């Protein structure tokens, strides 16, 4: 079963708008990671947030983590057409395996 | 420095055949993990190797196997291929299993 579940499954916005994706997970975590995947290619690591952190920024990316709700969100500000991709959250389970959610497919229209 | 290299990029095989995929990790990375990605099941963990030893294994049948060499390069093998094995196979390397760096994947099509 998936450790992380993303919401929404698909998101379509205009360039310049903000995009927010949510992720929920089931068990306690040490950290949570977000990845991007373009057109069925390899995954690109975006950001890692530790369980004792509540918010983290990287460029136009802002990630929040609420361990009490077992949820995280990824915000992309001022989106660009190049941000069109699938976004996945991932956590390590107790055995150390990296478990991914089903992903959010983001489409940014120029 | 060079990223994670997976070969081949694309592969077409017939049911019943076997296939071997290769992954060269980032220099210095000793952990290599393999994942299968399909539209229906998403990204699923196959196995992880560290210093030539399998450290973790996902819920896949014994037809899926792997190994790691002393230079950290890894191979995965799928025997007696089935149509459902058609997928994107991704390899990732890391220093110690925290932040994984992924290759571009091998797209396997079984006909």
Short mmCIF file of C-alpha atoms in Angstrom, two decimals:
data_model
loop_
_atom_site.label_atom_id
_atom_site.label_comp_id
_atom_site.label_asym_id
_atom_site.label_seq_id
_atom_site.Cartn_x
_atom_site.Cartn_y
_atom_site.Cartn_z
CA UNK A 1 0.00 0.00 0.00
CA UNK A 2 1.13 3.54 -0.63
CA UNK A 3 2.62 5.42 2.30
CA UNK A 4 1.84 8.78 0.74
CA UNK A 5 -1.28 9.85 -1.07
CA UNK A 6 -1.37 12.98 -3.16
CA UNK A 7 -4.25 15.33 -3.73
CA UNK A 8 -5.37 16.41 -6.26
CA UNK A 9 -4.52 13.73 -8.79
CA UNK A 10 -4.42 16.36 -11.54
CA UNK A 11 -4.16 20.13 -11.51
CA UNK A 12 -4.35 22.57 -14.42
CA UNK A 13 -3.45 26.23 -13.96
CA UNK A 14 -2.32 29.27 -15.95
CA UNK A 15 1.24 30.51 -15.99
CA UNK A 16 1.86 32.89 -13.13
CA UNK A 17 -0.63 31.25 -10.80
CA UNK A 18 0.34 29.31 -7.70
CA UNK A 19 -0.01 25.53 -7.53
CA UNK A 20 -0.64 23.67 -4.29
CA UNK A 21 -0.36 19.91 -3.92
CA UNK A 22 -1.09 17.94 -0.78
CA UNK A 23 0.26 14.69 0.51
CA UNK A 24 -0.98 12.51 3.35
CA UNK A 25 0.92 9.61 4.88
CA UNK A 26 0.10 6.84 7.29
CA UNK A 27 2.92 6.15 9.71
CA UNK A 28 5.41 8.22 11.67
CA UNK A 29 8.28 9.58 9.62
CA UNK A 30 11.79 10.96 10.02
CA UNK A 31 11.50 13.07 6.90
CA UNK A 32 9.36 13.60 3.83
CA UNK A 33 10.62 14.29 0.35
CA UNK A 34 9.12 15.77 -2.80
CA UNK A 35 10.16 14.73 -6.30
CA UNK A 36 9.29 15.91 -9.79
CA UNK A 37 9.03 13.71 -12.87
CA UNK A 38 8.86 14.99 -16.42
CA UNK A 39 7.05 12.84 -19.00
CA UNK A 40 7.91 9.42 -17.61
CA UNK A 41 11.58 10.24 -17.18
CA UNK A 42 13.62 9.93 -14.02
CA UNK A 43 12.66 11.64 -10.79
CA UNK A 44 14.31 14.87 -9.70
CA UNK A 45 14.65 15.49 -5.99
CA UNK A 46 13.10 18.83 -5.04
CA UNK A 47 13.18 19.17 -1.29
CA UNK A 48 13.46 17.20 1.94
CA UNK A 49 11.74 18.32 5.11
CA UNK A 50 12.57 16.72 8.44
CA UNK A 51 9.94 15.70 10.94
CA UNK A 52 10.99 18.49 13.34
CA UNK A 53 10.59 21.15 10.65
CA UNK A 54 7.28 22.83 9.86
CA UNK A 55 8.18 24.75 6.74
CA UNK A 56 10.98 24.84 4.21
CA UNK A 57 11.68 27.01 1.17
CA UNK A 58 13.71 26.46 -1.96
CA UNK A 59 13.40 29.09 -4.66
CA UNK A 60 9.76 29.16 -5.76
CA UNK A 61 8.98 26.04 -3.73
CA UNK A 62 7.49 26.06 -0.26
CA UNK A 63 6.88 22.85 1.63
CA UNK A 64 4.98 22.55 4.88
CA UNK A 65 4.73 19.55 7.17
CA UNK A 66 2.09 18.88 9.80
CA UNK A 67 3.05 15.72 11.65
CA UNK A 68 -0.09 15.86 13.82
CA UNK A 69 -2.21 15.54 10.68
CA UNK A 70 0.33 13.37 8.87
CA UNK A 71 0.23 15.69 5.90
CA UNK A 72 2.48 17.87 3.79
CA UNK A 73 1.90 20.42 1.09
CA UNK A 74 4.01 21.64 -1.80
CA UNK A 75 3.41 25.16 -3.08
CA UNK A 76 4.90 26.33 -6.36
CA UNK A 77 4.62 30.09 -6.69
CA UNK A 78 4.47 32.03 -9.96
CA UNK A 79 4.28 28.83 -11.97
CA UNK A 80 5.86 28.48 -15.40
CA UNK A 81 5.09 26.18 -18.32
CA UNK A 82 8.33 24.36 -17.50
CA UNK A 83 6.83 23.34 -14.14
CA UNK A 84 4.47 20.99 -16.02
CA UNK A 85 5.28 17.58 -14.57
CA UNK A 86 4.14 14.97 -12.07
CA UNK A 87 4.97 15.64 -8.44
CA UNK A 88 5.40 12.90 -5.85
CA UNK A 89 5.83 12.88 -2.13
CA UNK A 90 7.82 10.06 -0.58
CA UNK A 91 8.68 8.80 2.87
CA UNK A 92 10.83 6.01 4.23
CA UNK A 93 8.98 3.24 5.97
CA UNK A 94 10.33 1.48 9.05
CA UNK A 95 12.31 -0.90 6.89
CA UNK A 96 14.04 1.99 5.15
CA UNK A 97 12.23 1.61 1.85
CA UNK A 98 11.25 4.81 0.05
CA UNK A 99 7.50 4.72 -0.50
CA UNK A 100 5.90 7.06 -3.03
CA UNK A 101 2.42 8.47 -3.36
CA UNK A 102 0.47 8.22 -6.60
CA UNK A 103 1.50 11.73 -7.59
CA UNK A 104 -0.15 14.93 -8.77
CA UNK A 105 -0.05 15.69 -12.47
CA UNK A 106 0.45 19.43 -12.87
CA UNK A 107 -0.23 21.19 -16.16
CA UNK A 108 0.75 24.84 -16.48
CA UNK A 109 -0.72 26.51 -19.53
CA UNK A 110 1.15 29.43 -21.11
CA UNK B 1 29.92 14.94 -11.72
CA UNK B 2 28.12 12.28 -13.75
CA UNK B 3 24.62 11.33 -12.66
CA UNK B 4 23.03 7.93 -12.38
CA UNK B 5 23.26 6.10 -15.70
CA UNK B 6 20.79 3.45 -16.73
CA UNK B 7 21.12 1.29 -19.79
CA UNK B 8 19.46 0.58 -22.07
CA UNK B 9 16.94 3.42 -22.32
CA UNK B 10 14.37 1.36 -24.19
CA UNK B 11 13.87 -2.36 -24.53
CA UNK B 12 11.31 -4.57 -26.22
CA UNK B 13 11.11 -8.21 -25.19
CA UNK B 14 8.80 -11.12 -25.83
CA UNK B 15 6.82 -12.94 -23.14
CA UNK B 16 8.85 -15.70 -21.58
CA UNK B 17 12.20 -14.08 -22.26
CA UNK B 18 14.47 -12.67 -19.62
CA UNK B 19 16.01 -9.22 -19.39
CA UNK B 20 18.91 -7.57 -17.58
CA UNK B 21 18.98 -3.87 -16.82
CA UNK B 22 22.04 -1.97 -15.73
CA UNK B 23 22.58 0.96 -13.39
CA UNK B 24 25.78 2.90 -12.70
CA UNK B 25 25.44 5.02 -9.56
CA UNK B 26 27.00 8.36 -8.84
CA UNK B 27 30.65 7.95 -7.95
CA UNK B 28 30.98 7.36 -4.23
CA UNK B 29 27.37 6.28 -3.72
CA UNK B 30 27.21 2.79 -2.28
CA UNK B 31 23.45 2.35 -2.08
CA UNK B 32 21.47 1.49 -5.19
CA UNK B 33 17.69 1.03 -5.21
CA UNK B 34 15.39 -0.13 -7.98
CA UNK B 35 11.79 0.89 -8.59
CA UNK B 36 9.09 -0.15 -11.02
CA UNK B 37 6.66 2.46 -12.29
CA UNK B 38 3.41 1.54 -14.02
CA UNK B 39 0.26 3.61 -14.65
CA UNK B 40 -1.80 1.29 -12.49
CA UNK B 41 0.48 0.67 -9.51
CA UNK B 42 2.58 3.83 -9.53
CA UNK B 43 6.12 3.76 -8.18
CA UNK B 44 6.90 0.57 -6.33
CA UNK B 45 10.11 -0.34 -4.53
CA UNK B 46 11.84 -3.45 -5.85
CA UNK B 47 15.03 -3.78 -3.83
CA UNK B 48 18.02 -1.96 -2.42
CA UNK B 49 21.65 -2.96 -2.46
CA UNK B 50 24.42 -1.63 -0.26
CA UNK B 51 28.00 -2.79 -0.49
CA UNK B 52 27.03 -5.76 -2.67
CA UNK B 53 24.37 -6.96 -0.21
CA UNK B 54 20.63 -6.79 -0.63
CA UNK B 55 19.46 -4.63 2.24
CA UNK B 56 15.76 -4.30 1.46
CA UNK B 57 13.29 -6.07 -0.75
CA UNK B 58 9.83 -5.11 -1.96
CA UNK B 59 6.85 -7.35 -2.62
CA UNK B 60 7.77 -8.72 -6.02
CA UNK B 61 7.92 -12.35 -7.18
CA UNK B 62 11.20 -14.23 -7.32
CA UNK B 63 11.39 -13.61 -11.07
CA UNK B 64 12.77 -10.21 -10.13
CA UNK B 65 16.33 -10.33 -8.89
CA UNK B 66 19.30 -8.07 -8.66
CA UNK B 67 22.90 -7.80 -7.69
CA UNK B 68 25.53 -5.21 -6.99
CA UNK B 69 29.17 -5.36 -7.95
CA UNK B 70 32.22 -4.21 -6.01
CA UNK B 71 32.25 -0.93 -7.96
CA UNK B 72 28.64 -0.33 -6.80
CA UNK B 73 27.20 -0.83 -10.27
CA UNK B 74 23.98 -2.79 -10.11
CA UNK B 75 21.96 -5.00 -12.39
CA UNK B 76 18.43 -6.23 -12.13
CA UNK B 77 17.11 -9.26 -13.91
CA UNK B 78 13.58 -10.28 -14.72
CA UNK B 79 13.06 -13.83 -15.88
CA UNK B 80 10.08 -15.37 -17.68
CA UNK B 81 8.72 -11.98 -18.67
CA UNK B 82 5.00 -11.31 -18.49
CA UNK B 83 2.99 -8.59 -20.21
CA UNK B 84 2.45 -6.96 -16.83
CA UNK B 85 6.18 -6.43 -16.44
CA UNK B 86 5.99 -3.65 -19.02
CA UNK B 87 7.02 -0.59 -17.06
CA UNK B 88 9.55 2.14 -16.49
CA UNK B 89 12.31 0.76 -14.28
CA UNK B 90 14.12 3.40 -12.28
CA UNK B 91 17.36 3.12 -10.44
CA UNK B 92 18.45 5.50 -7.69
CA UNK B 93 21.70 5.86 -5.80
CA UNK B 94 22.50 7.52 -2.50
CA UNK B 95 25.27 7.84 0.02
CA UNK B 96 23.28 6.27 2.81
CA UNK B 97 19.70 5.89 1.68
CA UNK B 98 18.49 9.40 2.49
CA UNK B 99 18.33 11.67 -0.56
CA UNK B 100 18.20 9.43 -3.58
CA UNK B 101 19.34 10.52 -7.04
CA UNK B 102 17.46 8.88 -9.88
CA UNK B 103 18.51 7.83 -13.34
CA UNK B 104 16.37 8.43 -16.44
CA UNK B 105 15.03 4.91 -16.36
CA UNK B 106 14.71 1.98 -18.72
CA UNK B 107 11.40 1.65 -20.53
CA UNK B 108 10.65 -2.07 -20.88
CA UNK B 109 7.89 -3.22 -23.19
CA UNK B 110 6.88 -6.88 -23.16
CA UNK B 111 4.96 -8.08 -26.21
#
